[in-house]
GROMACS .gro file of N, CA and C in nm:
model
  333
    1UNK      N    1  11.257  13.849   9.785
    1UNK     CA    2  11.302  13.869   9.649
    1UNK      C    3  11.443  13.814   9.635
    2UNK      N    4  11.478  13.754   9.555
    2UNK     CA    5  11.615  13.690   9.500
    2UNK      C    6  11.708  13.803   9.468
    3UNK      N    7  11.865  13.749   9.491
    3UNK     CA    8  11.973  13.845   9.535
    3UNK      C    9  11.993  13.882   9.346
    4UNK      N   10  11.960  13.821   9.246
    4UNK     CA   11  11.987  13.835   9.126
    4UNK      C   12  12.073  13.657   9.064
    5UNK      N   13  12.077  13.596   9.180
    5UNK     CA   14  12.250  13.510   9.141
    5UNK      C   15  12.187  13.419   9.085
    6UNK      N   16  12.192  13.352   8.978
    6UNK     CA   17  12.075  13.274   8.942
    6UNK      C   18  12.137  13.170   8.963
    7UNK      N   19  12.298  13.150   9.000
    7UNK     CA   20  12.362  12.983   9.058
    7UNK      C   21  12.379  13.006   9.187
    8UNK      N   22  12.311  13.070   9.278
    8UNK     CA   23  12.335  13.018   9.432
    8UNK      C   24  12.280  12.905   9.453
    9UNK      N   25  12.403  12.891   9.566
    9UNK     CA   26  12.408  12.727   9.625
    9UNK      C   27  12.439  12.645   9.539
   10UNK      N   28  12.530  12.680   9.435
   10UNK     CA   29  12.557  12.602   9.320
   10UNK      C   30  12.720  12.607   9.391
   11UNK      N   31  12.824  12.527   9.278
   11UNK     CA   32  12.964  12.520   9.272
   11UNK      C   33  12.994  12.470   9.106
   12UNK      N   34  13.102  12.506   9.112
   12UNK     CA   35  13.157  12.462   8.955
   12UNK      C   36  13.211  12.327   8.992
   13UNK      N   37  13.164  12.220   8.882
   13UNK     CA   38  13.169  12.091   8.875
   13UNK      C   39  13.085  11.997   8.954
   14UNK      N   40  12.939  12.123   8.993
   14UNK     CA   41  12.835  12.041   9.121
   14UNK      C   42  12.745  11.954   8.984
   15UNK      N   43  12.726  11.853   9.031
   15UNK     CA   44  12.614  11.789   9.003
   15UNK      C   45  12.647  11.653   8.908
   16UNK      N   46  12.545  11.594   8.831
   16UNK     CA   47  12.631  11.464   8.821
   16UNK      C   48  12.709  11.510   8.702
   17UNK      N   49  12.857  11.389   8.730
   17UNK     CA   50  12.968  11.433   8.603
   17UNK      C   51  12.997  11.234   8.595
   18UNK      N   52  12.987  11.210   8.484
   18UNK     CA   53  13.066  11.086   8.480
   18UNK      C   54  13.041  11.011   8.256
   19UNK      N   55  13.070  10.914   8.304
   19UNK     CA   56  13.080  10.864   8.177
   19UNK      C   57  13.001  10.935   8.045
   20UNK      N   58  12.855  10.961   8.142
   20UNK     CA   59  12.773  10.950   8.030
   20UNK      C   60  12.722  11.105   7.943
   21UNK      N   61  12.809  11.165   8.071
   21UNK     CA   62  12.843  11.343   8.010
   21UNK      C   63  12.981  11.357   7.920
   22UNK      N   64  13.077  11.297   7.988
   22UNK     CA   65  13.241  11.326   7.910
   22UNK      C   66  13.199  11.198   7.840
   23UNK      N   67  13.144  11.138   7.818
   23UNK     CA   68  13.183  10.991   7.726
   23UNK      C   69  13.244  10.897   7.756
   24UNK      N   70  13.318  10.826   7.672
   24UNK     CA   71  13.396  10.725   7.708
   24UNK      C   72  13.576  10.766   7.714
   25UNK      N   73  13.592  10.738   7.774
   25UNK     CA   74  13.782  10.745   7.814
   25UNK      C   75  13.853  10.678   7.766
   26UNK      N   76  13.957  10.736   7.662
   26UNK     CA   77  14.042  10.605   7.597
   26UNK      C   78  14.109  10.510   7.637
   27UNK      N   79  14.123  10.419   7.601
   27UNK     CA   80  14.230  10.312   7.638
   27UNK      C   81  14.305  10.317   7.669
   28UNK      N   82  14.388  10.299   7.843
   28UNK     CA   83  14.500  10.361   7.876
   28UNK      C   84  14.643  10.237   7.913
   29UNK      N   85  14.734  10.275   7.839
   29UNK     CA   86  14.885  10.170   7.911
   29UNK      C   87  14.950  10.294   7.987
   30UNK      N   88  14.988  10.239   8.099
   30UNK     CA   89  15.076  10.238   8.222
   30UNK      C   90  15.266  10.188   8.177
   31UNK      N   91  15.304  10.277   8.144
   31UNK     CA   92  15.471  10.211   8.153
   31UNK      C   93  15.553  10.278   8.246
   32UNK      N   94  15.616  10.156   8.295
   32UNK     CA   95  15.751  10.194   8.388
   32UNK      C   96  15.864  10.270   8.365
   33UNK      N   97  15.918  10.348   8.394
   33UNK     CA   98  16.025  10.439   8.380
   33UNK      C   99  16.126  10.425   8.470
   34UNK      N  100  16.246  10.395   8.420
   34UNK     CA  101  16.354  10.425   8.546
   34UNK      C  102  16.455  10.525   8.540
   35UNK      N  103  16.477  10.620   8.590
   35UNK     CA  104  16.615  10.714   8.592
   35UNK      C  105  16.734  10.624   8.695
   36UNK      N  106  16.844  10.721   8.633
   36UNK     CA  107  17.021  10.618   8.746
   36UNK      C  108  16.965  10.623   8.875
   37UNK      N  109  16.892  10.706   8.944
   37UNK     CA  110  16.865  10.686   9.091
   37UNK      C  111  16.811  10.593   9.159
   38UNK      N  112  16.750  10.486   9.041
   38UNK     CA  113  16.632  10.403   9.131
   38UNK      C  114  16.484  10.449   9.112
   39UNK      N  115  16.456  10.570   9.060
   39UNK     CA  116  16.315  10.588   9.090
   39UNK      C  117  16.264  10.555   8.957
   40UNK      N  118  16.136  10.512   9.027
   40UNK     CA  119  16.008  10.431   8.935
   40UNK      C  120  15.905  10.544   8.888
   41UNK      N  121  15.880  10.610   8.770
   41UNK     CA  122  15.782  10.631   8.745
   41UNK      C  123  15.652  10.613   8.652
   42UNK      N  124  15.559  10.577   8.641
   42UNK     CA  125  15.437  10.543   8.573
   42UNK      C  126  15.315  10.633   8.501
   43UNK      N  127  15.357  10.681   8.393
   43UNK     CA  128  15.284  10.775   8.349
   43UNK      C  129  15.192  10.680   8.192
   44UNK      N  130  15.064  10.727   8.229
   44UNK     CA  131  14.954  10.621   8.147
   44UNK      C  132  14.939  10.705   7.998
   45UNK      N  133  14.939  10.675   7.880
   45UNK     CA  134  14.941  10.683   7.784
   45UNK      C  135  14.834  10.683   7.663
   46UNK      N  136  14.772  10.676   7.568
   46UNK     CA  137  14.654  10.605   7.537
   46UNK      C  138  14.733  10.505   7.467
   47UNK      N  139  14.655  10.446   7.463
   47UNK     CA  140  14.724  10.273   7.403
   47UNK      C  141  14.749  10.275   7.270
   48UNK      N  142  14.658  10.360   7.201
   48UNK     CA  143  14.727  10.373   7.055
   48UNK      C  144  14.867  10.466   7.017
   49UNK      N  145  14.922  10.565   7.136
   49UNK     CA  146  14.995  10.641   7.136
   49UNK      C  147  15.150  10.566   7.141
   50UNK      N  148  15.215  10.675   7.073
   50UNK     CA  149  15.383  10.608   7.039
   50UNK      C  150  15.467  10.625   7.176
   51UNK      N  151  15.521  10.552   7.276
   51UNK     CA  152  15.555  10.595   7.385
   51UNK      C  153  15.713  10.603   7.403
   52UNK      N  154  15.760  10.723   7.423
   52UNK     CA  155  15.902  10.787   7.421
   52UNK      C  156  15.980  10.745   7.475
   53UNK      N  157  16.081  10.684   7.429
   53UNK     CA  158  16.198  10.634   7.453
   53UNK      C  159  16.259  10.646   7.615
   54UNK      N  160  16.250  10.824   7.622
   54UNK     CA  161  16.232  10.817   7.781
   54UNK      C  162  16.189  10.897   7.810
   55UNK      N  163  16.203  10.970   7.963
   55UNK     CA  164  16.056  10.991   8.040
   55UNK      C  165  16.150  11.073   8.116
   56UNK      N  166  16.090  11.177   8.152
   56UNK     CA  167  16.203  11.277   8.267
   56UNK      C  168  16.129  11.224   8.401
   57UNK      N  169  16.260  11.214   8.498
   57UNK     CA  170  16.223  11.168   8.636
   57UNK      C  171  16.126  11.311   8.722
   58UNK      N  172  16.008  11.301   8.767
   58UNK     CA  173  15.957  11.401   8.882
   58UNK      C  174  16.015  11.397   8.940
   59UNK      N  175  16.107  11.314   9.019
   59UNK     CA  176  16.151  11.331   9.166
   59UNK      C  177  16.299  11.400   9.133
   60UNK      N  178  16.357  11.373   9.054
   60UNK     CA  179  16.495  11.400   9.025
   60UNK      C  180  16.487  11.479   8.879
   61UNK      N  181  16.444  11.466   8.779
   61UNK     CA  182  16.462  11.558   8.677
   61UNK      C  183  16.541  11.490   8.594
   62UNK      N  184  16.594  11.390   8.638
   62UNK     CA  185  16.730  11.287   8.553
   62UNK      C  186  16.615  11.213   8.418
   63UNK      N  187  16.659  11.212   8.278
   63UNK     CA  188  16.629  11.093   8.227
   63UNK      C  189  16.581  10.945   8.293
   64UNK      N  190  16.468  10.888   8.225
   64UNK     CA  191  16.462  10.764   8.260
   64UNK      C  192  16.456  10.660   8.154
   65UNK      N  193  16.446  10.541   8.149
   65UNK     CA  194  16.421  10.483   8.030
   65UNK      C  195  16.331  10.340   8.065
   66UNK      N  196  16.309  10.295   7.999
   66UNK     CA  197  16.212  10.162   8.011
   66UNK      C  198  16.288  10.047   8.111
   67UNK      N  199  16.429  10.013   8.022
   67UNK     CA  200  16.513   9.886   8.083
   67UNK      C  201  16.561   9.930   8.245
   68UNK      N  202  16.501   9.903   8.337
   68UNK     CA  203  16.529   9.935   8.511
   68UNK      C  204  16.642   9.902   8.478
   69UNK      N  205  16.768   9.764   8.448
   69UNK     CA  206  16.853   9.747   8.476
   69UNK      C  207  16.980   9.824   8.411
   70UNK      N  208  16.911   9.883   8.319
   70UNK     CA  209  17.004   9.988   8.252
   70UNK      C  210  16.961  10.117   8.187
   71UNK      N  211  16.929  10.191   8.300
   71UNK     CA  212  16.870  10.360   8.294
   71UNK      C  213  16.993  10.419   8.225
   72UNK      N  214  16.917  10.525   8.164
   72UNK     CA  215  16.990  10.630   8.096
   72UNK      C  216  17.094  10.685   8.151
   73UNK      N  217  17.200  10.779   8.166
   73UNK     CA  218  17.339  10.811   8.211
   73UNK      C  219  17.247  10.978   8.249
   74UNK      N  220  17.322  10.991   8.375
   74UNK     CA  221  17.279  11.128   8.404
   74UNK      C  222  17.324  11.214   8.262
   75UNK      N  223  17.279  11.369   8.266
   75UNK     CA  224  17.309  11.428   8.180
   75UNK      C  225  17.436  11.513   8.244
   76UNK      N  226  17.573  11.535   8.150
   76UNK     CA  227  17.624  11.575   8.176
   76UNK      C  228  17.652  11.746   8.194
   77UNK      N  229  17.643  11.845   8.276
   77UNK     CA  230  17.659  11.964   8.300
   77UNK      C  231  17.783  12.012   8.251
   78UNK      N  232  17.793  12.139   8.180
   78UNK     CA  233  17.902  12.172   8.173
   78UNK      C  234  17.910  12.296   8.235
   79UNK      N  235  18.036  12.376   8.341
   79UNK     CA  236  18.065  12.458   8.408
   79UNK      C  237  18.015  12.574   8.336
   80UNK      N  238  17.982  12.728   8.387
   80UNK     CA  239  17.954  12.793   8.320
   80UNK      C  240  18.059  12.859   8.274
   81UNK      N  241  18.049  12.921   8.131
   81UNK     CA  242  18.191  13.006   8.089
   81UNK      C  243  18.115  13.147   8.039
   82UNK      N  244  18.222  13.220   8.078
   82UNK     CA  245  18.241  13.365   8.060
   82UNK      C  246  18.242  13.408   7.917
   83UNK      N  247  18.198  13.501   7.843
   83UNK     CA  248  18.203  13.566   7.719
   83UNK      C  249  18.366  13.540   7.724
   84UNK      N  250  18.460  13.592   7.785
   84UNK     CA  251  18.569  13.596   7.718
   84UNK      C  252  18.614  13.444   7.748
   85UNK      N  253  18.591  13.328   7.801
   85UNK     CA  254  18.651  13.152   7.797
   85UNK      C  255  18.563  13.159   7.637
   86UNK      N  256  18.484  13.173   7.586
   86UNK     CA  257  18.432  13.164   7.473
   86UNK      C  258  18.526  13.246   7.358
   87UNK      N  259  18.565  13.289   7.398
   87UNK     CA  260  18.633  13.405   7.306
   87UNK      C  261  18.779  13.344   7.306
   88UNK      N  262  18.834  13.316   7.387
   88UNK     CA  263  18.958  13.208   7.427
   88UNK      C  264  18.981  13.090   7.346
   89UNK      N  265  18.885  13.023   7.313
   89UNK     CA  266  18.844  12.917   7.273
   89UNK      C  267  18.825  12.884   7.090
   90UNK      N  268  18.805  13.041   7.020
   90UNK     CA  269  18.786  13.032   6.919
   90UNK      C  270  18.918  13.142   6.870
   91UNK      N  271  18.980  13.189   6.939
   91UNK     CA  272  19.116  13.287   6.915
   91UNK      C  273  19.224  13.219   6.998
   92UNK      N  274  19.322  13.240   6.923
   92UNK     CA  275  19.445  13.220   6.986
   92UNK      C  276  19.494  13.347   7.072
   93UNK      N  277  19.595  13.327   7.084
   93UNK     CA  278  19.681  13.476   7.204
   93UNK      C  279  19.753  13.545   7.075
   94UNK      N  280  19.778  13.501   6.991
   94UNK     CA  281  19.846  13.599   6.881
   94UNK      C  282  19.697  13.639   6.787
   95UNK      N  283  19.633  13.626   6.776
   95UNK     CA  284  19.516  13.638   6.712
   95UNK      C  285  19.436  13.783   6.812
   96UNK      N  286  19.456  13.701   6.939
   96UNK     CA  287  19.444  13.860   7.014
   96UNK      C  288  19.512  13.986   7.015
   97UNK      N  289  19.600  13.961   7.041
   97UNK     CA  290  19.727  14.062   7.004
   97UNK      C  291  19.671  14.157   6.904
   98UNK      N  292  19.674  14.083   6.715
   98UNK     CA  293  19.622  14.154   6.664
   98UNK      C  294  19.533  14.228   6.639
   99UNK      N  295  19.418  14.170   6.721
   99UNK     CA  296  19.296  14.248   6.729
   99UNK      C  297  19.329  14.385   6.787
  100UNK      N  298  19.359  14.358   6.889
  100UNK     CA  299  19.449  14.457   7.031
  100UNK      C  300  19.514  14.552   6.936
  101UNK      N  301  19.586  14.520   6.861
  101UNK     CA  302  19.676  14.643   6.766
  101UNK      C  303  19.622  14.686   6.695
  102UNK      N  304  19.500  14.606   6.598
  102UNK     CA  305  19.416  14.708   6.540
  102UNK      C  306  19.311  14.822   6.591
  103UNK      N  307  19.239  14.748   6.701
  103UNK     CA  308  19.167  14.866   6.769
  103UNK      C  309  19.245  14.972   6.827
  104UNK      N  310  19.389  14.931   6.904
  104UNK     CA  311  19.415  15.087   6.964
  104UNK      C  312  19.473  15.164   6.868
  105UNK      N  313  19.516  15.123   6.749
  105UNK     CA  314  19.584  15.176   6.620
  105UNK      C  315  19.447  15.278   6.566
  106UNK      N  316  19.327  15.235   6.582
  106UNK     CA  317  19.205  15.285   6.473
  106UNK      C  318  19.183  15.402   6.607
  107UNK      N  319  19.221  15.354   6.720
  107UNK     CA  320  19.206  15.469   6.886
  107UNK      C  321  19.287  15.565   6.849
  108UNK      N  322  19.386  15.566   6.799
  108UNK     CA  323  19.480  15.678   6.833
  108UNK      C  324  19.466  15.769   6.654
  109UNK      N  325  19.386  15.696   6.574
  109UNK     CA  326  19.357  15.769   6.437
  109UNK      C  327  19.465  15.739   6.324
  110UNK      N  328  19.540  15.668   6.380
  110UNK     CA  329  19.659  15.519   6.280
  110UNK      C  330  19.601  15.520   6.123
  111UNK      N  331  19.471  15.476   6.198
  111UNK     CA  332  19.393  15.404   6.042
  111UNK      C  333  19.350  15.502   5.965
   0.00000   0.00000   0.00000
C-alpha cells in the first residue's frame, strides 16, 4: 500500500523545463560597467530597457559607469557627528548661552 505521498521520487523543478513551458526569453544586451578600481561588470538587460547611467560595483560597492576610461569618483563619506556637532553647527556659543539661561532660569521658577 502507498505511504499517501502522491510526489515520491519526485523533486521540485524535476522533469522537462525549457523554452516550450516558460516560452520565449526576451532579448537580452550585456553592458560593461566600470567603477575607480578597475573592475568590470556585465549585467544583461532586456534590449528594449532604458539602461542606467551607472551600475553599483559587486566587488567593491563603488559606482560604475559605462566610459572604462573615466569611471565615476568614489563616493565621498562623511565622518560621523554627534547630536551635539549638529547642534554646534546650527547655534552659535552665544545662542547657547541663551538657551542655557533660559532653561536654568525656568529650573529655578525665574519664569
Amino acid at each position: 500500500m502507498a505511504s499517501g505521498n502522491a510526489i515520491r521520487g519526485s523533486r521540485v523543478g524535476a522533469g522537462p523545463m525549457g523554452e516550450a513551458e516558460r516560452g520565449e526569453s526576451a532579448p537580452r544586451l550585456r553592458v560593461s560597467f566600470w567603477c575607480s578600481n578597475g573592475h568590470e561588470t556585465q549585467p544583461s538587460f532586456a534590449s528594449d530597457a532604458q539602461v542606467p547611467d551607472t551600475w553599483d560595483c559587486p566587488r567593491c560597492g563603488f559606482p560604475a559607469g559605462q566610459d572604462r576610461d573615466n569611471p565615476p569618483d568614489r563616493p565621498r563619506t562623511e565622518p560621523y557627528k554627534t547630536h551635539l556637532a549638529y547642534v554646534r553647527e546650527r547655534r552659535s556659543d552665544a545662542d547657547g548661552e541663551a538657551i542655557l539661561a533660559e532653561a536654568l532660569a525656568k529650573l529655578r521658577g525665574e519664569i
